[in-house]
Amino acid sequence: MEATEKDILRGGQFLVKETNCEDVFTLEDLSEEQKMMRESTKEFVDRELWAHWERFEKKDYAYTEETMRKAGELGLLSVAVPESYGGMGMGFVSTMLVCDYISGATGSFSTAFGAHTGIGTMPITLYGTEAQKQKYVPKLASGEWFGAYCLTEPGAGSDANSGKTKAVLSEDGKYYSITGQKMWISNAGFCSLFIVFARIEDDKNITGFIVENDPSNGISLGDEEKKLGIHSSSTRQVFFNETKVPVENMLSDRGNGFKIAMNALNVGRIKLAAACLDAQRRVIGEAAKYANERIQFKTPIVNFGAIKSKLATMATNCYADESAAYRAAKNIEDRIAMREAAGNTHQEAELKGVEEYAIECSILKVAVSEDVQSTADEGIQIFGGMGFSADTPMESAWRDARISRIYEGTNEINRMLAVGMLVKKAMKGHVDLLGPATKVGEELMGIPSFETPDFSELFAEEKDLLKRLKKVFLMVAGSAVQKYGPELENHQQLMLAASDILIEIYMAESAILRTEKNAKRSGEATQATQIAMSKLYLYNATETIIQKGKEAIVSFAEGDEQRMMLMGLKRFTKYTNNPNVVALRTQIADKVAADNGYTFD
Ligand SMILES: Cc1cc2nc3c(=O)[nH]c(=O)nc-3n(C[C@H](O)[C@H](O)[C@H](O)COP(=O)(O)OP(=O)(O)OC[C@H]3O[C@@H](n4cnc5c(N)ncnc54)[C@H](O)[C@@H]3O)c2cc1C
């Protein structure tokens, strides 16, 4: 049955509407076809990438290009491309799946893959004219051509609309002449096509262009950047010197470039989150194997509580990340289908579908990129001195993970975007924050209930707590909006604290809903570790929310208001039965150790 508008939560609505576990998509819901695709992606990765990770570390750019071509031959570059342009036209979840499992071996390949299939191809599939799509997309889908995306400039990074690259229309009106300097361009060294953003005259907004890579047309490259990680991902400056681009290669309309850039980044962000998942699984697997084998004090180090605590936290974060990433991916897929059913073209539907969940895309980008980093960091620690050695894969995993917090919009920018977009949606009436925030305010003035609720059912207490954590966000953000109005965006530290609360709520809820769904259909006994991970994640999330909530409240509220909000914070974050955190961690770590890795996907 087609999903209808009523069935699917709008972006950001998770905060004010309850979601039934049956309504979330989980990795356990993959179709047979999707599972097969996952297997063939994993086989490709093990054979072509993981077996050669040293080549990626030795800056073997040619090997990245070679493996990208092989990925093209296997159709892995074309999953998101509609069939009419030579692709497989698979749904959003399937495209996430490939992004996820193709990224576990090395950040060099996953960056090349992401830059090509995402920001290098998507602007054309999403905004291109029919002629542009027919001309370029089949070549990009097959891997005959590779794409790169030129937005960043030396003076225009996070402030992406401030670029100085110019596009000047020729006197005969037939072409634009592009001049400017682009920086940090992934795939620059081997791409055939650039998506370039440039300004026409003194336009407020930049314009997008499709530019074929032809050195005889004023295009030259800087040297390969010397980078901390992703050593075999080609990253170079690109110089355009009066590069002639036919007018028909303008993407969308004049001045629409900033919008294109931002929408391409929305897709890029959720796909980047996916690309940080299998990297975590791989690190957990290697760490578990090492911890089982490494003997100190006459015992495998995995038996030490200190190591168990790390393995448990790594697995728990990965589980929550997977849960949230696939939940959002299916929301996007359903919304695209809904819009197509309502008469939108696939192109319009995809654009609007992803835009709707831009908040979730930012949340995921931040949360998963930070988890892959902390997981790799603890991976090094589990390996001890060997973790610091470039001969083990922990060191490169740590260096490769670092970039994910910077590109596709830094995590600071994405944190602020998530809250900023939510407030805008509330103002437009798309998400009713004001009603629930007012209710929370009234609740704060009222007398709390002293009834002891019945928490006997699975997750009854956790779901009750989640509802209250949402109230923390509404209380903090609601009061901050009331106090500062549109000026709130200038109070960045408050925005960041609110964002952390928002992020933790989404991640914790996603893990719980996934486990609840699976426990209902296959029995609680099959989900013992997943239940433990969901509970542990929520506990950790609550601790973060207490800290961030307090930080915000003591910084913008005073006197009685502050006292009342701090009391609210206490009430909304209280457990009736505190979980035994050490027991949960031990249970999770024992399973990871017994399975020699992460086996919950
Ligand atoms: C390896 C690599 C590959 C890349 N690939 C590409 C690519 O293919 N195409 C492309 O176009 N770009 C690419 N980039 C560029 C990347 O997207 C930018 O580096 C990123 O957007 C940040 O811009 P910046 O480096 O200029 O940092 P800045 O914008 O100068 O930011 C510096 C710091 O200030 C913070 N900051 C900036 N503005 C604000 C603000 N308003 N409020 C609060 N904090 C702020 C940032 O969060 C950051 O911590 C790549 C970068 C790297 C390193």
XYZ file of C-alpha atoms and ligand atoms in Angstrom:
654
model
C 0.000 0.000 0.000
C 1.245 3.482 -0.839
C 2.237 5.556 2.155
C 0.121 8.690 2.472
C 0.954 12.155 3.765
C -0.764 11.243 7.037
C 1.353 8.135 7.593
C 4.747 9.681 7.153
C 6.168 12.053 9.678
C 7.367 15.309 8.240
C 10.976 16.245 8.748
C 11.557 17.324 12.346
C 8.169 16.075 13.495
C 9.733 13.206 15.423
C 10.120 15.716 18.191
C 6.436 16.384 18.686
C 4.710 13.279 17.340
C 4.969 9.762 18.566
C 6.255 7.146 16.158
C 5.049 3.553 16.304
C 7.813 1.019 16.031
C 5.959 -0.619 13.126
C 6.390 2.619 11.170
C 10.175 2.716 11.253
C 12.280 0.928 8.695
C 15.183 -1.095 10.014
C 18.101 -2.972 8.520
C 16.183 -6.136 9.406
C 13.508 -5.076 6.892
C 15.796 -5.297 3.873
C 14.327 -7.194 0.919
C 16.067 -10.280 -0.466
C 17.236 -8.182 -3.395
C 18.719 -5.584 -1.055
C 20.456 -8.272 0.968
C 21.988 -9.667 -2.205
C 23.174 -6.232 -3.174
C 24.723 -5.805 0.239
C 26.542 -9.112 -0.124
C 27.927 -8.287 -3.548
C 29.060 -4.868 -2.305
C 30.821 -6.501 0.640
C 32.512 -9.015 -1.649
C 33.755 -6.197 -3.871
C 35.086 -4.301 -0.873
C 36.901 -7.288 0.620
C 38.411 -8.326 -2.705
C 39.350 -4.981 -4.250
C 39.713 -2.585 -1.340
C 40.338 -4.208 2.018
C 42.854 -6.662 0.595
C 44.843 -3.666 -0.679
C 44.393 -1.096 2.059
C 48.136 -0.476 2.154
C 48.014 0.797 -1.424
C 45.470 3.375 -0.343
C 47.767 4.446 2.459
C 50.682 4.842 0.060
C 48.889 7.480 -1.993
C 48.226 5.168 -4.893
C 45.780 7.527 -6.602
C 45.815 5.363 -9.707
C 44.504 2.457 -7.666
C 41.575 4.555 -6.441
C 40.730 5.380 -10.042
C 41.122 1.733 -11.082
C 38.822 0.497 -8.321
C 36.296 3.221 -9.103
C 36.201 1.923 -12.684
C 35.698 -1.613 -11.408
C 32.871 -0.377 -9.196
C 31.377 1.168 -12.323
C 31.623 -2.123 -14.228
C 29.733 -3.846 -11.410
C 27.021 -1.192 -11.574
C 27.819 0.145 -8.105
C 28.054 3.734 -9.348
C 24.624 3.672 -10.907
C 22.302 2.511 -8.140
C 20.850 5.985 -7.540
C 20.622 6.915 -11.232
C 17.209 6.517 -12.910
C 16.960 3.694 -15.475
C 16.222 6.160 -18.269
C 19.770 7.474 -17.866
C 21.537 4.149 -17.722
C 21.231 3.553 -14.004
C 19.536 0.961 -11.842
C 16.962 3.447 -10.507
C 16.973 1.912 -7.075
C 15.187 3.403 -4.107
C 16.815 5.650 -1.555
C 17.343 2.871 0.978
C 19.246 0.750 -1.546
C 21.454 3.674 -2.460
C 22.231 4.198 1.231
C 23.030 0.542 1.564
C 25.669 0.652 -1.161
C 27.143 3.847 0.294
C 27.294 2.186 3.682
C 28.896 -1.128 2.781
C 31.240 0.234 0.153
C 32.836 2.546 2.711
C 34.160 0.144 5.298
C 37.642 -0.497 3.986
C 39.176 2.903 3.370
C 38.115 6.516 3.516
C 40.052 7.180 0.312
C 37.719 5.072 -1.783
C 34.579 6.119 0.053
C 35.406 9.792 -0.501
C 36.012 9.185 -4.208
C 32.779 7.183 -4.399
C 30.771 9.765 -2.463
C 32.118 12.737 -4.390
C 31.368 11.049 -7.709
C 27.953 9.461 -7.073
C 26.737 12.188 -4.746
C 27.794 15.760 -5.283
C 29.453 14.994 -8.653
C 26.397 13.391 -10.272
C 23.333 14.371 -8.221
C 23.238 18.055 -9.226
C 22.665 16.906 -12.824
C 20.108 14.213 -12.013
C 18.279 16.601 -9.666
C 18.522 19.861 -11.607
C 19.666 19.020 -15.116
C 17.612 19.570 -18.257
C 16.600 16.499 -20.242
C 19.406 17.170 -22.721
C 22.000 17.568 -19.955
C 20.883 14.363 -18.296
C 20.930 12.406 -21.561
C 24.371 13.726 -22.396
C 26.185 13.294 -19.080
C 24.410 10.999 -16.656
C 24.847 7.654 -18.501
C 28.597 8.269 -18.707
C 28.759 9.070 -15.004
C 26.583 6.107 -14.077
C 28.794 3.629 -15.897
C 32.082 5.019 -14.586
C 33.227 5.950 -18.089
C 33.411 9.493 -16.692
C 33.963 10.658 -13.146
C 32.510 13.773 -11.576
C 33.802 16.369 -9.120
C 32.112 19.248 -7.363
C 33.703 22.681 -7.219
C 32.080 24.851 -4.590
C 34.812 25.694 -2.059
C 37.294 28.511 -2.719
C 40.199 29.846 -0.674
C 37.944 32.605 0.680
C 34.641 30.725 0.578
C 34.318 27.618 2.739
C 31.412 27.441 5.158
C 30.256 30.738 3.655
C 29.766 28.944 0.359
C 27.734 31.640 -1.350
C 30.581 34.139 -1.065
C 32.738 32.662 -3.857
C 34.602 34.986 -6.200
C 34.649 32.742 -9.270
C 33.064 34.699 -12.125
C 31.018 33.615 -15.115
C 30.844 36.197 -17.914
C 28.455 35.838 -20.832
C 30.099 36.158 -24.250
C 29.008 38.949 -26.589
C 27.302 36.495 -28.917
C 25.425 35.012 -25.926
C 26.641 31.500 -26.722
C 28.888 30.717 -23.794
C 30.028 31.781 -20.359
C 33.650 32.390 -19.617
C 34.505 31.095 -16.132
C 37.483 32.393 -14.171
C 38.343 31.530 -10.597
C 40.092 29.282 -8.126
C 38.470 26.298 -6.429
C 40.008 24.491 -3.513
C 39.864 21.057 -1.864
C 38.247 19.432 -4.858
C 37.816 15.685 -4.408
C 38.392 13.571 -7.546
C 39.946 16.566 -9.320
C 42.931 14.489 -10.437
C 40.952 12.029 -12.532
C 37.526 13.493 -13.213
C 36.062 14.239 -16.638
C 33.457 16.687 -15.449
C 33.189 19.426 -12.851
C 30.060 20.886 -11.321
C 31.225 24.475 -10.916
C 29.601 27.301 -8.999
C 30.317 30.824 -10.185
C 28.781 34.289 -9.952
C 27.313 36.104 -12.911
C 27.815 39.869 -12.700
C 26.955 41.013 -9.159
C 24.223 38.463 -8.558
C 23.302 37.839 -4.951
C 23.548 34.095 -5.489
C 25.957 31.898 -7.394
C 25.010 29.848 -10.454
C 25.805 26.200 -11.221
C 27.477 25.009 -14.438
C 28.472 21.652 -15.911
C 32.068 21.994 -17.086
C 33.842 19.286 -19.055
C 37.433 18.771 -17.982
C 39.565 19.924 -20.865
C 43.037 21.284 -20.028
C 43.100 23.112 -23.365
C 40.079 25.121 -22.175
C 41.824 27.088 -19.417
C 41.546 24.393 -16.741
C 44.586 23.539 -14.632
C 45.147 21.697 -11.374
C 47.228 22.312 -8.260
C 49.370 19.537 -6.802
C 47.775 16.821 -4.731
C 47.139 18.206 -1.225
C 49.203 16.608 1.535
C 46.504 15.391 3.879
C 46.130 13.897 7.355
C 44.036 11.036 6.015
C 42.189 9.671 2.974
C 45.620 9.481 1.383
C 44.556 8.092 -1.997
C 41.597 10.362 -2.471
C 42.621 12.928 -5.052
C 42.218 16.442 -3.592
C 43.494 19.332 -5.662
C 42.913 22.958 -6.408
C 41.243 23.646 -9.724
C 41.945 26.849 -11.632
C 39.599 28.120 -14.322
C 41.056 30.731 -16.625
C 38.471 32.027 -19.078
C 37.108 28.524 -19.424
C 34.412 28.560 -22.092
C 31.192 26.838 -21.066
C 28.252 26.702 -23.504
C 25.148 28.479 -22.166
C 23.224 25.228 -22.383
C 25.517 23.880 -19.651
C 24.076 26.167 -17.012
C 22.465 24.064 -14.298
C 18.914 25.142 -13.530
C 18.413 28.922 -13.588
C 20.755 31.825 -13.099
C 21.229 32.485 -9.384
C 19.965 29.054 -8.403
C 23.424 27.678 -7.645
C 23.335 28.154 -3.899
C 20.090 26.213 -3.727
C 21.565 23.437 -5.886
C 24.668 23.346 -3.737
C 22.652 23.110 -0.530
C 20.255 20.464 -1.814
C 23.089 18.358 -3.191
C 24.631 18.633 0.251
C 21.445 17.419 1.962
C 21.727 14.166 0.031
C 25.482 14.198 0.552
C 25.056 14.500 4.314
C 22.860 11.490 4.865
C 24.995 9.479 2.445
C 28.105 10.554 4.337
C 26.484 9.262 7.514
C 25.935 5.944 5.733
C 29.557 6.005 4.617
C 30.632 6.216 8.272
C 28.750 3.065 9.288
C 30.702 0.187 7.841
C 33.931 1.921 8.826
C 32.701 1.552 12.413
C 31.752 -2.110 11.947
C 35.181 -2.810 10.478
C 36.990 -1.131 13.391
C 34.836 -2.945 15.948
C 35.568 -6.252 14.204
C 39.313 -5.679 14.139
C 39.311 -4.450 17.736
C 37.301 -7.442 18.965
C 39.625 -9.885 17.202
C 42.705 -8.196 18.623
C 41.241 -8.025 22.132
C 40.442 -11.738 21.986
C 43.963 -12.613 20.898
C 46.136 -10.190 22.821
C 47.266 -11.658 26.143
C 48.400 -9.478 29.033
C 48.584 -10.495 32.674
C 48.021 -14.060 31.382
C 44.559 -13.279 30.057
C 43.081 -12.023 26.792
C 42.616 -8.282 27.254
C 38.977 -8.645 26.200
C 38.364 -9.989 29.706
C 39.221 -6.644 31.263
C 36.309 -4.381 32.170
C 38.199 -1.419 30.719
C 38.238 -3.051 27.286
C 34.670 -4.329 27.584
C 33.468 -0.819 28.288
C 35.058 0.393 25.043
C 33.732 -2.438 22.870
C 30.246 -1.989 24.294
C 30.194 1.754 23.660
C 31.533 1.322 20.131
C 28.880 -1.275 19.250
C 26.101 0.721 20.910
C 26.875 3.893 18.991
C 27.099 1.992 15.723
C 23.745 0.340 16.399
C 22.025 3.664 17.101
C 23.656 5.194 14.025
C 22.423 2.387 11.770
C 18.951 2.616 13.275
C 18.656 6.344 12.665
C 20.267 6.321 9.210
C 17.938 3.697 7.742
C 14.901 5.132 9.497
C 15.501 8.503 7.820
C 16.409 6.902 4.495
C 13.064 5.117 4.338
C 11.194 8.279 5.307
C 12.869 9.957 2.340
C 12.087 7.025 0.030
C 8.414 7.028 1.085
C 8.073 10.752 0.630
C 9.578 10.513 -2.844
C 7.075 7.766 -3.718
C 4.237 9.812 -2.277
C 5.160 12.839 -4.325
C 5.521 10.776 -7.486
C 2.089 9.278 -6.866
C 0.763 12.837 -6.558
C 2.085 13.658 -10.025
C 5.573 15.066 -9.380
C 8.328 13.966 -11.730
C 10.918 11.707 -10.135
C 13.325 14.633 -10.203
C 10.981 17.001 -8.339
C 9.912 14.257 -5.959
C 13.473 13.349 -5.035
C 14.440 16.941 -4.468
C 11.489 17.696 -2.248
C 11.717 14.327 -0.515
C 15.263 14.899 0.630
C 14.708 18.571 1.417
C 11.859 17.605 3.732
C 14.286 15.649 5.917
C 17.163 18.115 5.819
C 17.040 18.313 9.636
C 17.499 14.561 9.966
C 20.261 14.646 7.311
C 22.194 17.190 9.393
C 21.574 15.275 12.616
C 22.909 12.093 11.038
C 25.921 13.762 9.488
C 27.007 15.101 12.865
C 26.220 12.074 15.015
C 27.655 9.381 12.775
C 30.791 11.285 11.781
C 31.585 11.824 15.471
C 30.919 8.202 16.344
C 33.194 6.869 13.614
C 35.935 9.082 14.982
C 35.502 8.046 18.615
C 35.216 4.399 17.598
C 38.457 4.569 15.630
C 40.074 6.362 18.560
C 39.063 3.639 21.002
C 40.098 1.092 18.377
C 43.619 2.491 18.602
C 43.454 2.328 22.391
C 42.412 -1.334 22.346
C 45.388 -2.067 20.102
C 47.655 -0.203 22.553
C 51.037 0.661 21.036
C 50.187 -1.387 17.979
C 47.240 0.925 17.405
C 49.662 3.801 16.980
C 51.584 1.887 14.333
C 50.880 2.596 10.680
C 51.163 -1.166 10.107
C 47.773 -1.769 11.670
C 44.517 -0.502 10.173
C 43.473 1.390 13.305
C 45.826 4.267 12.618
C 44.512 4.864 9.104
C 40.902 4.396 10.237
C 41.410 7.188 12.768
C 43.001 9.535 10.244
C 40.431 8.729 7.578
C 37.538 9.322 9.956
C 38.649 12.868 10.768
C 37.579 14.453 7.502
C 33.923 13.488 7.926
C 33.494 16.143 10.590
C 34.725 18.798 8.167
C 33.335 18.247 4.682
C 29.698 18.309 3.537
C 29.314 21.276 5.910
C 31.315 21.259 9.134
C 29.667 19.741 12.178
C 29.321 23.189 13.729
C 27.425 24.415 10.688
C 25.276 21.265 10.572
C 24.472 21.467 14.282
C 23.247 25.019 13.862
C 21.401 24.172 10.663
C 19.469 21.374 12.378
C 18.042 23.689 15.048
C 17.734 26.656 12.703
C 15.743 24.653 10.162
C 13.483 23.282 12.886
C 12.698 26.754 14.172
C 11.977 27.900 10.588
C 9.668 24.937 10.030
C 7.830 25.825 13.208
C 7.435 29.403 12.037
C 6.048 28.205 8.698
C 3.581 25.974 10.526
C 5.061 22.741 9.152
C 5.938 21.464 12.602
C 3.930 22.656 15.576
C 6.541 23.390 18.201
C 4.717 26.259 19.851
C 1.700 24.220 21.032
C 3.784 21.485 22.684
C 6.275 24.036 24.068
C 3.423 25.976 25.688
C 2.106 22.747 27.218
C 5.524 21.990 28.650
C 5.570 25.484 30.153
C 2.187 24.826 31.806
C 3.375 21.461 33.036
C 6.337 23.126 34.692
C 3.986 25.367 36.669
C 1.784 22.435 37.714
C 2.286 19.845 40.408
C 4.138 16.756 39.218
C 2.391 13.405 39.359
C 3.559 11.125 42.148
C 1.971 7.999 40.691
C 4.255 5.050 40.106
C 3.753 4.113 36.480
C 3.618 0.521 35.274
C 6.904 -0.065 33.494
C 6.617 -3.834 33.130
C 6.457 -3.894 29.313
C 9.609 -3.809 27.212
C 10.870 -0.226 26.898
C 7.892 1.210 28.806
C 10.180 3.255 31.039
C 12.534 4.156 28.199
C 9.690 5.416 26.027
C 8.306 7.432 28.890
C 11.744 8.933 29.413
C 12.066 9.715 25.702
C 8.797 11.638 25.804
C 10.197 13.676 28.664
C 13.533 14.254 26.913
C 11.575 15.815 24.078
C 10.106 18.153 26.662
C 13.635 19.212 27.628
C 14.241 20.321 24.054
C 10.898 22.109 23.872
C 11.531 23.795 27.214
C 15.057 24.932 26.376
C 14.561 25.822 22.710
C 11.063 27.221 23.297
C 12.267 29.611 26.002
C 15.338 30.575 24.017
C 13.203 31.395 20.948
C 10.845 33.410 23.139
C 13.716 35.319 24.625
C 15.794 35.980 21.527
C 13.400 35.546 18.579
C 15.237 35.497 15.226
C 18.341 36.735 17.085
C 18.719 33.219 18.507
C 20.951 32.261 15.614
C 23.506 34.732 16.940
C 23.621 32.841 20.237
C 25.591 29.980 18.787
C 26.547 28.278 22.007
C 22.879 27.941 22.902
C 22.097 26.671 19.403
C 24.826 24.051 19.750
C 23.536 22.882 23.128
C 19.982 22.645 21.783
C 21.285 20.775 18.763
C 23.030 18.191 20.892
C 19.777 17.578 22.744
C 17.921 17.210 19.444
C 20.526 14.833 18.046
C 20.532 12.573 21.090
C 16.733 12.339 21.085
C 16.604 11.257 17.441
C 19.392 8.723 17.776
C 18.107 7.186 21.031
C 14.531 6.985 19.761
C 15.661 5.329 16.527
C 17.566 2.597 18.391
C 14.651 1.890 20.724
C 12.044 1.772 17.946
C 14.190 -0.576 15.865
C 14.702 -2.974 18.754
C 11.071 -2.814 19.801
C 9.972 -3.655 16.266
C 12.323 -6.619 16.071
C 11.451 -7.847 19.560
C 7.748 -7.781 18.672
C 8.190 -9.859 15.567
C 10.930 -12.267 16.570
C 10.737 -12.310 20.344
C 12.647 -10.460 23.040
C 15.098 -13.323 23.466
C 16.482 -12.743 19.954
C 17.101 -9.091 20.809
C 18.813 -9.407 24.176
C 21.944 -7.500 23.164
C 20.028 -4.998 21.058
C 17.795 -4.269 24.055
C 20.908 -3.697 26.150
C 22.390 -1.396 23.487
C 19.173 0.609 23.207
C 19.051 1.049 26.970
C 22.712 1.991 27.192
C 22.407 4.479 24.339
C 19.427 6.128 26.027
C 21.273 6.314 29.328
C 24.262 8.006 27.692
C 21.959 10.292 25.688
C 20.157 11.325 28.856
C 23.450 12.207 30.532
C 24.381 14.397 27.543
C 20.956 16.020 27.579
C 21.253 16.795 31.305
C 24.630 18.407 30.715
C 23.644 20.394 27.614
C 20.260 21.345 29.044
C 21.838 22.695 32.214
C 24.498 24.552 30.253
C 21.812 26.306 28.228
C 19.468 27.055 31.126
C 22.110 28.582 33.395
C 23.333 30.688 30.499
C 20.124 32.360 29.381
C 17.630 32.095 32.217
C 17.865 33.770 35.596
C 16.204 33.771 38.996
C 12.867 31.957 39.319
C 12.763 31.080 35.680
C 16.146 29.411 35.924
C 15.181 27.546 39.082
C 11.942 26.324 37.525
C 13.659 25.142 34.366
C 16.367 23.339 36.304
C 13.676 21.568 38.285
C 11.975 20.697 35.008
C 15.237 19.347 33.665
C 15.570 17.105 36.688
C 11.991 15.894 36.410
C 12.168 15.279 32.668
C 15.426 13.319 32.817
C 14.671 11.156 35.831
C 14.723 7.357 35.763
C 12.388 5.495 38.105
C 14.629 2.439 37.799
C 18.177 3.343 36.918
C 19.752 0.904 34.490
C 22.789 -1.046 35.650
C 25.199 0.525 33.209
C 28.127 -1.770 33.948
C 25.969 -4.868 33.516
C 24.632 -3.549 30.205
C 28.114 -2.809 28.904
C 29.397 -6.196 30.007
C 26.521 -7.991 28.303
C 27.086 -6.114 25.043
C 30.859 -6.534 25.081
C 30.584 -10.250 25.787
C 28.462 -10.676 22.678
C 30.843 -8.614 20.531
C 33.764 -10.634 21.875
C 32.006 -13.965 21.332
C 31.104 -13.008 17.742
C 34.547 -11.517 17.132
C 32.926 -8.357 15.837
C 29.755 -6.387 15.207
C 27.012 -8.771 14.112
C 23.861 -6.715 14.555
C 23.483 -5.458 10.972
C 39.781 16.405 2.023
C 38.761 17.428 1.647
C 37.927 17.214 0.575
C 37.001 18.186 0.193
N 36.242 17.996 -0.933
C 35.512 19.030 -1.422
C 34.888 18.939 -2.712
O 34.956 17.916 -3.387
N 34.230 20.041 -3.180
C 34.129 21.188 -2.469
O 33.513 22.131 -2.952
N 34.692 21.306 -1.227
C 35.384 20.260 -0.701
N 36.001 20.379 0.526
C 35.867 21.621 1.267
C 35.019 21.480 2.527
O 33.688 21.334 2.202
C 35.339 22.705 3.387
O 36.641 22.534 3.898
C 34.345 22.899 4.510
O 33.092 23.268 4.017
C 34.813 23.945 5.512
O 35.230 25.108 4.878
P 36.658 25.756 5.237
O 37.666 24.691 5.113
O 36.831 26.969 4.438
O 36.529 26.121 6.761
P 35.939 27.467 7.369
O 34.623 27.763 6.767
O 36.982 28.513 7.313
O 35.717 27.022 8.865
C 36.746 27.011 9.849
C 36.096 26.765 11.194
O 35.180 27.827 11.494
C 33.893 27.310 11.722
N 32.904 28.227 11.163
C 32.853 28.760 9.927
N 31.770 29.520 9.786
C 31.113 29.483 10.952
C 29.917 30.059 11.434
N 29.117 30.825 10.672
N 29.560 29.806 12.691
C 30.305 29.013 13.471
N 31.434 28.422 13.087
C 31.841 28.666 11.840
C 33.867 25.966 11.032
O 32.896 25.091 11.589
C 35.273 25.477 11.250
O 35.388 24.887 12.505
C 36.880 19.379 0.950
C 37.704 19.580 2.052
C 38.647 18.641 2.407
C 39.546 18.922 3.576
